[in-house]
PDB file of C-alpha atoms and ligand atoms in Angstrom:
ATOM      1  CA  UNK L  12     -82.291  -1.693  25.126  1.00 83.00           C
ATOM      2  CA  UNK L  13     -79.762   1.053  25.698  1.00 78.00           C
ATOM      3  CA  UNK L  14     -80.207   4.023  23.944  1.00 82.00           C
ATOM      4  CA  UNK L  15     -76.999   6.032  25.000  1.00 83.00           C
ATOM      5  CA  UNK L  16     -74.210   6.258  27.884  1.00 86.00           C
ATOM      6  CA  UNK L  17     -76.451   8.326  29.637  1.00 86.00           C
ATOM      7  CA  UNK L  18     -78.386   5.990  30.723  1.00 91.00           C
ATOM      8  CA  UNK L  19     -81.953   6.246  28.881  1.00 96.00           C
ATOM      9  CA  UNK L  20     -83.217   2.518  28.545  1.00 97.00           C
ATOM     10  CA  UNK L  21     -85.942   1.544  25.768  1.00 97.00           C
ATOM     11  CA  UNK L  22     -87.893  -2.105  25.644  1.00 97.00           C
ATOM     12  CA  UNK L  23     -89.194  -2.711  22.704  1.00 97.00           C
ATOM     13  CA  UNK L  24     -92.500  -4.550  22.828  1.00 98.00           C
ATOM     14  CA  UNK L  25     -92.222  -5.650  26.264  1.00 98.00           C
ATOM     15  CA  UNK L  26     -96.035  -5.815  26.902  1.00 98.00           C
ATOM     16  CA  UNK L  27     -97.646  -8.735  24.448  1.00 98.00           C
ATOM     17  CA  UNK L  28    -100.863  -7.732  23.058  1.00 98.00           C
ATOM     18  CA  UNK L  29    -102.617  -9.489  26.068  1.00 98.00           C
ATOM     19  CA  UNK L  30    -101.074  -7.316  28.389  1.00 98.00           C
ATOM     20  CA  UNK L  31    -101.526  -4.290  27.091  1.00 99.00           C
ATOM     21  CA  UNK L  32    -104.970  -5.075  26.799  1.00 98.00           C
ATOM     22  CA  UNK L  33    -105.488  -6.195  30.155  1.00 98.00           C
ATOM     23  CA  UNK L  34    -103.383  -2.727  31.425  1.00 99.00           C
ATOM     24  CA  UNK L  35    -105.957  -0.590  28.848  1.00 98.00           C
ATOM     25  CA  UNK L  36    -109.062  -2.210  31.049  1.00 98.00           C
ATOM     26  CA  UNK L  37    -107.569  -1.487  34.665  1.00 98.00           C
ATOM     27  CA  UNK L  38    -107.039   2.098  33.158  1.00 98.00           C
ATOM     28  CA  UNK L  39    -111.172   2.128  32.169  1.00 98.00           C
ATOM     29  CA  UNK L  40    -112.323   1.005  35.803  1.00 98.00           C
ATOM     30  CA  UNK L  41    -110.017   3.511  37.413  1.00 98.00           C
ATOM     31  CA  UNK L  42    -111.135   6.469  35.664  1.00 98.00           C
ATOM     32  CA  UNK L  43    -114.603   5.799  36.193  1.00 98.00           C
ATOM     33  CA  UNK L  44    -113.117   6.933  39.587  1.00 98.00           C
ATOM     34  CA  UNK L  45    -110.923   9.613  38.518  1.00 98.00           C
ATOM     35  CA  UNK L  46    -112.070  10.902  35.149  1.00 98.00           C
ATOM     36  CA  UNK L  47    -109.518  12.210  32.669  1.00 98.00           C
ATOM     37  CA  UNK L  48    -109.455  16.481  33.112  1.00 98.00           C
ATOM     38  CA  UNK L  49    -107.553  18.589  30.986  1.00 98.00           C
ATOM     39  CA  UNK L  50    -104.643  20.543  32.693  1.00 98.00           C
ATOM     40  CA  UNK L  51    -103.531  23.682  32.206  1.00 98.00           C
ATOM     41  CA  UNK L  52    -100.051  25.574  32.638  1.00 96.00           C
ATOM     42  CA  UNK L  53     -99.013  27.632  35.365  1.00 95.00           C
ATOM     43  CA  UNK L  54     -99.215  31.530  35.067  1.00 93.00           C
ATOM     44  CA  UNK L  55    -100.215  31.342  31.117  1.00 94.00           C
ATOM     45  CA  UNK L  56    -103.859  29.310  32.633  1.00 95.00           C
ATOM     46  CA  UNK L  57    -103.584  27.665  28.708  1.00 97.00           C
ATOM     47  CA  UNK L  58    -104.683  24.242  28.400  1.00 98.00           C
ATOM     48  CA  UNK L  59    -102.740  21.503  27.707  1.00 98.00           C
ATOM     49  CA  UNK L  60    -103.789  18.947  24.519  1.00 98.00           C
ATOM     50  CA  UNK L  61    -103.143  16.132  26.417  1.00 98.00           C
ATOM     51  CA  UNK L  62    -105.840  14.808  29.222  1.00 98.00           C
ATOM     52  CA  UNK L  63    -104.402  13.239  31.952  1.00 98.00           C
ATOM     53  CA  UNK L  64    -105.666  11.662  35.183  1.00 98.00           C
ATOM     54  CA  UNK L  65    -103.398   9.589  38.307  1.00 99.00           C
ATOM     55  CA  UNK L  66    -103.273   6.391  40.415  1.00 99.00           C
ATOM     56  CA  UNK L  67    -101.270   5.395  43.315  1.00 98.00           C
ATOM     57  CA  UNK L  68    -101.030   7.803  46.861  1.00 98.00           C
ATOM     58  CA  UNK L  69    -100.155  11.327  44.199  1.00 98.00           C
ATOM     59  CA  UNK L  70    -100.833  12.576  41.433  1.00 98.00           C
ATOM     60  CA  UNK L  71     -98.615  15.019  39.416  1.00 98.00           C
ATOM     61  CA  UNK L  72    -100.801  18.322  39.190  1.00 97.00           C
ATOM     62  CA  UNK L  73    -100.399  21.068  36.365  1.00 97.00           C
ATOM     63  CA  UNK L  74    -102.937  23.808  36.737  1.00 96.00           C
ATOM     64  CA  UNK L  75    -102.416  28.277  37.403  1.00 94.00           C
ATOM     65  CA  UNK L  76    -100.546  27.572  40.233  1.00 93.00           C
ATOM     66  CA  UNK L  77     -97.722  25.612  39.364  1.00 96.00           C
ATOM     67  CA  UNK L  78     -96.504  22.007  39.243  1.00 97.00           C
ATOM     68  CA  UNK L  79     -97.105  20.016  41.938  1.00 98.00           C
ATOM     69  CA  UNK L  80     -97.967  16.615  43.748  1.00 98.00           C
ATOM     70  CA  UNK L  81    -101.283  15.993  45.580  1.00 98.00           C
ATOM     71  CA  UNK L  82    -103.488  13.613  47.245  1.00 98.00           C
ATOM     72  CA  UNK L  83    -107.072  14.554  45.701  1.00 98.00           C
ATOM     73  CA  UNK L  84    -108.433  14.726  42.075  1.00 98.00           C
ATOM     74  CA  UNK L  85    -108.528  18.135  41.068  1.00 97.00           C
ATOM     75  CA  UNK L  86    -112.073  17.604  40.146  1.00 97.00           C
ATOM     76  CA  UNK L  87    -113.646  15.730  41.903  1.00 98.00           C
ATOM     77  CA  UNK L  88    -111.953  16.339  45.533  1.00 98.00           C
ATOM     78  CA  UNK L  89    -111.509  12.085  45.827  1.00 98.00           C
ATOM     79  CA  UNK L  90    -107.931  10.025  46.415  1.00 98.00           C
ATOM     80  CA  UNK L  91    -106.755   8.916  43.581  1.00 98.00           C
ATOM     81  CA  UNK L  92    -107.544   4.919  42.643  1.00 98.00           C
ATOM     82  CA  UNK L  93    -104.494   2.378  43.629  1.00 98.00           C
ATOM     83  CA  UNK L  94    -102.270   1.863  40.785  1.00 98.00           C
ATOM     84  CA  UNK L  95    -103.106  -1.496  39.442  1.00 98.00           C
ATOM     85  CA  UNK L  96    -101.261  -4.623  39.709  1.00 98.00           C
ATOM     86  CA  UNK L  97    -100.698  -5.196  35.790  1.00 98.00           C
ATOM     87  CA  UNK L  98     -98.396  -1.590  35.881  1.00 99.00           C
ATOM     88  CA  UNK L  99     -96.954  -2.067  39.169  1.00 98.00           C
ATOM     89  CA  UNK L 100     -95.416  -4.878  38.240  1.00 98.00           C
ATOM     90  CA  UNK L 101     -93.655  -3.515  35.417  1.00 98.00           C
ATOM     91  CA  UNK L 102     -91.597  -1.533  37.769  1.00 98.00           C
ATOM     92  CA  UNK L 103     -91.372  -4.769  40.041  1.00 98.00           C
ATOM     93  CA  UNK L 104     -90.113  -6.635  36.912  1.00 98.00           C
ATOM     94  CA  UNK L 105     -87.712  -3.753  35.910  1.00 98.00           C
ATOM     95  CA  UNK L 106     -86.554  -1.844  39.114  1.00 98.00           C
ATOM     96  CA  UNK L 107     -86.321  -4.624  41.603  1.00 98.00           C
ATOM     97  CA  UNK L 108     -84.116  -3.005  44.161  1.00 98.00           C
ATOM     98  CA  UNK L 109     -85.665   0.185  43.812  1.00 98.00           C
ATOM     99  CA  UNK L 110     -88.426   1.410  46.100  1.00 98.00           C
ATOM    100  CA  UNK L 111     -92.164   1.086  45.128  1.00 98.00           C
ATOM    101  CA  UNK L 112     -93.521   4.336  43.155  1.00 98.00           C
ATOM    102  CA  UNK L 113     -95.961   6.151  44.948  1.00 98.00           C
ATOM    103  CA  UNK L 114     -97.525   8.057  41.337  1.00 98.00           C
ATOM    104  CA  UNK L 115     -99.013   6.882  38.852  1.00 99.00           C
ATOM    105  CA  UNK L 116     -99.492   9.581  35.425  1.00 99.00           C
ATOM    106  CA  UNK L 117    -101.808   9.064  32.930  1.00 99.00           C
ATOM    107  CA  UNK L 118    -101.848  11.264  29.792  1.00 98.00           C
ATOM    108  CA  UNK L 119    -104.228  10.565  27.110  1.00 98.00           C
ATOM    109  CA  UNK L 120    -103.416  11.760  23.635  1.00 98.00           C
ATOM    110  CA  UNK L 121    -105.608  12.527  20.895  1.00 98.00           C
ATOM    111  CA  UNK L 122    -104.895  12.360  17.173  1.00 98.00           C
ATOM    112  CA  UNK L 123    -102.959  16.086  17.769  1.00 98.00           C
ATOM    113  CA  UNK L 124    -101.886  15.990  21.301  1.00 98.00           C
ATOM    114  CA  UNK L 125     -98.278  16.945  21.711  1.00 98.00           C
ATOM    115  CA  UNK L 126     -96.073  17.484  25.057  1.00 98.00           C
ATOM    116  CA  UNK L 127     -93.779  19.843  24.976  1.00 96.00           C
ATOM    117  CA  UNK L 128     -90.146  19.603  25.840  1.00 97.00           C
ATOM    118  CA  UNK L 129     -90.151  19.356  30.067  1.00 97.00           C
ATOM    119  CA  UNK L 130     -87.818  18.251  32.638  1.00 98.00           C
ATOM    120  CA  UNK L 131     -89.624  15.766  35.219  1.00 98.00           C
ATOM    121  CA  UNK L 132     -87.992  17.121  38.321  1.00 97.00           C
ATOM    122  CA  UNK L 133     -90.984  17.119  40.930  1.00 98.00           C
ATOM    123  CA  UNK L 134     -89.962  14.654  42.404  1.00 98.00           C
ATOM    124  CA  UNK L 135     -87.775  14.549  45.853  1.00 98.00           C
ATOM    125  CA  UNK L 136     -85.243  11.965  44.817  1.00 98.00           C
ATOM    126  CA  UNK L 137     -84.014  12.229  41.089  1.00 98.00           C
ATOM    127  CA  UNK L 138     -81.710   8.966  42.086  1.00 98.00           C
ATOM    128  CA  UNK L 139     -84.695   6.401  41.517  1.00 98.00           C
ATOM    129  CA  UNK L 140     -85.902   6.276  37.822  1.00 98.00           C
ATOM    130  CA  UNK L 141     -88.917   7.385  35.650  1.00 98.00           C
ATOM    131  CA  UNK L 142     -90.398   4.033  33.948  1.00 98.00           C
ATOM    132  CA  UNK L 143     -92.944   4.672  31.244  1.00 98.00           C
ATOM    133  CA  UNK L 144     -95.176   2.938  29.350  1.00 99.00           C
ATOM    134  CA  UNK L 145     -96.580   3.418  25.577  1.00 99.00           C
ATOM    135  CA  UNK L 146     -99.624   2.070  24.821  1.00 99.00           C
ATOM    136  CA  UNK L 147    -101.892   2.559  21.344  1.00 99.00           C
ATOM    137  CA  UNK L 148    -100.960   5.031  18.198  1.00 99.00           C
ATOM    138  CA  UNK L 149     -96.930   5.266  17.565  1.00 99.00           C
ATOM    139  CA  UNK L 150     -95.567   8.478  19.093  1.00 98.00           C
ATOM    140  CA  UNK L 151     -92.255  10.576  18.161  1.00 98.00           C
ATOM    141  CA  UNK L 152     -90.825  11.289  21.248  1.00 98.00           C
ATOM    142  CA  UNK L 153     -87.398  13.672  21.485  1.00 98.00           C
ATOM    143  CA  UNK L 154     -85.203  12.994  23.618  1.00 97.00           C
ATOM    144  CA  UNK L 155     -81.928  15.875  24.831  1.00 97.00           C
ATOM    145  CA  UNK L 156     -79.984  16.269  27.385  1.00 96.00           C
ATOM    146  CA  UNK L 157     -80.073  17.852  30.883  1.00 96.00           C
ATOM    147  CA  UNK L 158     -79.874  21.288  29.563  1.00 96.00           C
ATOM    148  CA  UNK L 159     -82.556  23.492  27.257  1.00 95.00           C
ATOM    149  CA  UNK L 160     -81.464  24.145  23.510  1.00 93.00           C
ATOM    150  CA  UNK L 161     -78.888  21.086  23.686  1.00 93.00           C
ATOM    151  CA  UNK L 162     -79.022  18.176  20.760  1.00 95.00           C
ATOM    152  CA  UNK L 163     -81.750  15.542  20.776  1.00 96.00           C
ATOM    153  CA  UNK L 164     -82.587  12.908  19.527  1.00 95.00           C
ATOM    154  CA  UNK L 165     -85.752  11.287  18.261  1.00 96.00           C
ATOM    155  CA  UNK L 166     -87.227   7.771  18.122  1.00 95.00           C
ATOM    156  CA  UNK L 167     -90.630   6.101  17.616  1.00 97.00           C
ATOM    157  CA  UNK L 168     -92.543   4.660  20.554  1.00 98.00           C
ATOM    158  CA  UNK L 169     -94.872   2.409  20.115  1.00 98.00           C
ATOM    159  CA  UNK L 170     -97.476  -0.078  21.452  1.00 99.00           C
ATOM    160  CA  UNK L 171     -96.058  -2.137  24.071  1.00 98.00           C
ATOM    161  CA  UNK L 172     -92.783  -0.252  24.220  1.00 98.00           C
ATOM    162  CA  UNK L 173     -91.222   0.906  28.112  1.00 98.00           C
ATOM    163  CA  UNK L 174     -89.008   3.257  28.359  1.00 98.00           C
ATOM    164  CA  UNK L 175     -86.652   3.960  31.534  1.00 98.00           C
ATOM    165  CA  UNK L 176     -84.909   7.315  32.108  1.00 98.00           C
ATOM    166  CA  UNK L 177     -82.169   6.726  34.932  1.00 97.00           C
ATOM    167  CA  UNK L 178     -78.963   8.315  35.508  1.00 96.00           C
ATOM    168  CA  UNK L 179     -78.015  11.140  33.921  1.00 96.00           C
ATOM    169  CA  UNK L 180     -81.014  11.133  31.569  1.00 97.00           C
ATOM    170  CA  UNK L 181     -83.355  10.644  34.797  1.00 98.00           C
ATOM    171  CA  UNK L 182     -82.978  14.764  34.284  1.00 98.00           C
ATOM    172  CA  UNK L 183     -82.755  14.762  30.335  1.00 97.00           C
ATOM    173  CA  UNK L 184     -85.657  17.287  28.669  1.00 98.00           C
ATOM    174  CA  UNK L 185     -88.293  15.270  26.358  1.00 98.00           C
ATOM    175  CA  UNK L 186     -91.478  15.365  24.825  1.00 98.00           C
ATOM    176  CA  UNK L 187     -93.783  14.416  22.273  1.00 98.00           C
ATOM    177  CA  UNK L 188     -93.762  15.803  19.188  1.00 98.00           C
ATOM    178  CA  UNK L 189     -96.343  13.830  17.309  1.00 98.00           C
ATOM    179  CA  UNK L 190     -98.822  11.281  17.391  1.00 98.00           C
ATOM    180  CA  UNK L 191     -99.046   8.527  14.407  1.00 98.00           C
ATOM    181  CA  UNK L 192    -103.179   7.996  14.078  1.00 98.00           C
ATOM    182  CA  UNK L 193    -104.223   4.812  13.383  1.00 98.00           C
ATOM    183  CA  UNK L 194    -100.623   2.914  13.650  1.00 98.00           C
ATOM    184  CA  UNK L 195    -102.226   0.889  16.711  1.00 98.00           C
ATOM    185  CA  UNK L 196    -105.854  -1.101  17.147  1.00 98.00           C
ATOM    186  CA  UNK L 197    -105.076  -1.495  20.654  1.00 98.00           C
ATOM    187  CA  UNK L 198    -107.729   1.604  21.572  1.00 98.00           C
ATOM    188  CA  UNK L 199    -111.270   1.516  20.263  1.00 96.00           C
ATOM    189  CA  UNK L 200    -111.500   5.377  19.800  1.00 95.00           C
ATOM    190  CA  UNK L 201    -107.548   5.896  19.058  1.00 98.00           C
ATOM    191  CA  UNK L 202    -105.254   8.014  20.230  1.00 98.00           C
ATOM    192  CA  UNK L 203    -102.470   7.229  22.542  1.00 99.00           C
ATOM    193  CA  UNK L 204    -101.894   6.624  26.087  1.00 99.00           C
ATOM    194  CA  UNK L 205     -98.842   6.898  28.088  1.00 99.00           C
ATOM    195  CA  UNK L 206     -98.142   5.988  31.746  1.00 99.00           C
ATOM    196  CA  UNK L 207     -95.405   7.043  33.936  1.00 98.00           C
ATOM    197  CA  UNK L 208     -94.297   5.533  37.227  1.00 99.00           C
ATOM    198  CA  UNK L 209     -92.807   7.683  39.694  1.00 98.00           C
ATOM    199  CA  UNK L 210     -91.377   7.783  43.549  1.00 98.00           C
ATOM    200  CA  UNK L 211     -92.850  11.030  44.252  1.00 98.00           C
ATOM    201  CA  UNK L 212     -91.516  11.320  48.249  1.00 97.00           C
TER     202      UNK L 212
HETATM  203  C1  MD6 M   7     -94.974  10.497  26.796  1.00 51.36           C
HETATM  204  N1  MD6 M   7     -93.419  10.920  28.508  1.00 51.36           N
HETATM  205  O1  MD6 M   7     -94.319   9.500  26.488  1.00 51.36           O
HETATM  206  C2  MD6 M   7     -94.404  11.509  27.710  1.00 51.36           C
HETATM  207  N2  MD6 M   7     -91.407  11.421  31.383  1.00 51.36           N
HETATM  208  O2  MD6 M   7     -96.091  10.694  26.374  1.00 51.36           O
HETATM  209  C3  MD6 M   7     -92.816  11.572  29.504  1.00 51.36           C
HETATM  210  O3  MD6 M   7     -93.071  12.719  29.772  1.00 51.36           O
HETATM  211  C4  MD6 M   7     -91.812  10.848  30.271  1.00 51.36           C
HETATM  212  O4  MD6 M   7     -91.653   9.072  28.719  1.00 51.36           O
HETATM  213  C5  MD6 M   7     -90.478  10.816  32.126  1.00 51.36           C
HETATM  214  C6  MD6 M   7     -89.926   9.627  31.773  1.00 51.36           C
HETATM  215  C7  MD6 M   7     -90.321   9.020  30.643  1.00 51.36           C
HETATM  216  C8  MD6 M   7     -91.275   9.628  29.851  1.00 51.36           C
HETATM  217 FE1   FE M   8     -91.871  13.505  31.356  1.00 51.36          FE
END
């Protein structure tokens, strides 16, 4: 469950199969809601290969302007759905003295999506963790340290897995290098989907 000193945590298949599915249909009726839109990065205006939508009071926000935190769906001007009982408790489970997250992040990857190495710093208060939640195809995720260029380390995520980066590593730089198709039947059309909990304020 520990991955290293700094303080990275991995749970291997803590969802069952039931779960996950049951967490895969709360994610359908909320973005019915608040459709999956395609960010893109600040200054550069390129899109992103990932699709990503949010739940819970903000959503994290990648478009021209920068990073950010916001209310409203960038498309369609609406709050964002609640997050859903069958994630939040994850983070109940898991975090129990830590305060409740206020943002949910959804990122959908195809067959080719890949995330590049980022920092998740948004957020006011890098004390309380960043819980995270695989779900269909296996993914390669890379995880370094708190500084660009430094070693890292990769591992397989798959179906089912969480993953909690606290302490030092709440600031370690990751990403997603590839996506393993059809490793998972969890997702009629494939791909991956990961969620990330966050206390935004
Ligand atoms: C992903 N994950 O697994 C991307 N961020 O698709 C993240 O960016 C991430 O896994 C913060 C904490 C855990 C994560
Ligand atoms: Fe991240």
């Amino acid at each position: 469950m520990q991955i290293r000193p700094g303080g990275a945590e991995l749970y291997s298949d803590y969802l069952s199969v039931t779960e996950q599915t049951e967490i895969v249909e709360a994610i359908r009726t909320c973005t019915q809601r608040a459709p999956l839109y395609t960010p893109t990065m600040p200054r550069t205006g390129k899109s992103m290969s990932v699709r990503m939508t949010n739940f819970g009071k903000l959503g994290w926000m990648s478009d021209q302007k920068g990073y950010r935190y916001q209310a409203e769906h960038p498309t369609t001007g609406e709050s964002w759905p609640t997050i859903p009982d069958a994630i939040l408790n994850i983070w109940r489970d898991l975090l129990p003295d830590q305060p409740e997250p206020d943002a949910c992040l959804i990122n959908y990857y195809s067959e080719t999506a890949r995330m590049s190495l980022h920092q998740d710093r948004d957020e006011q208060d890098f004390s309380v963790p960043v819980l995270s939640i695989s779900l269909g195809d296996t993914a390669l995720f890379r995880l370094g340290g708190t500084k660009r260029g430094g070693k890292t380390q990769s591992f397989k995520l798959r179906s089912g897995d969480v993953m909690l980066l606290k302490g030092e590593d709440r600031l370690a730089y990751h990403g997603i290098d590839r996506i393993y198709p059809g490793t998972s039947s969890l997702l009629k059309q494939g791909g991956r989907i990961n969620i990330t909990l966050r206390k935004a304020l």
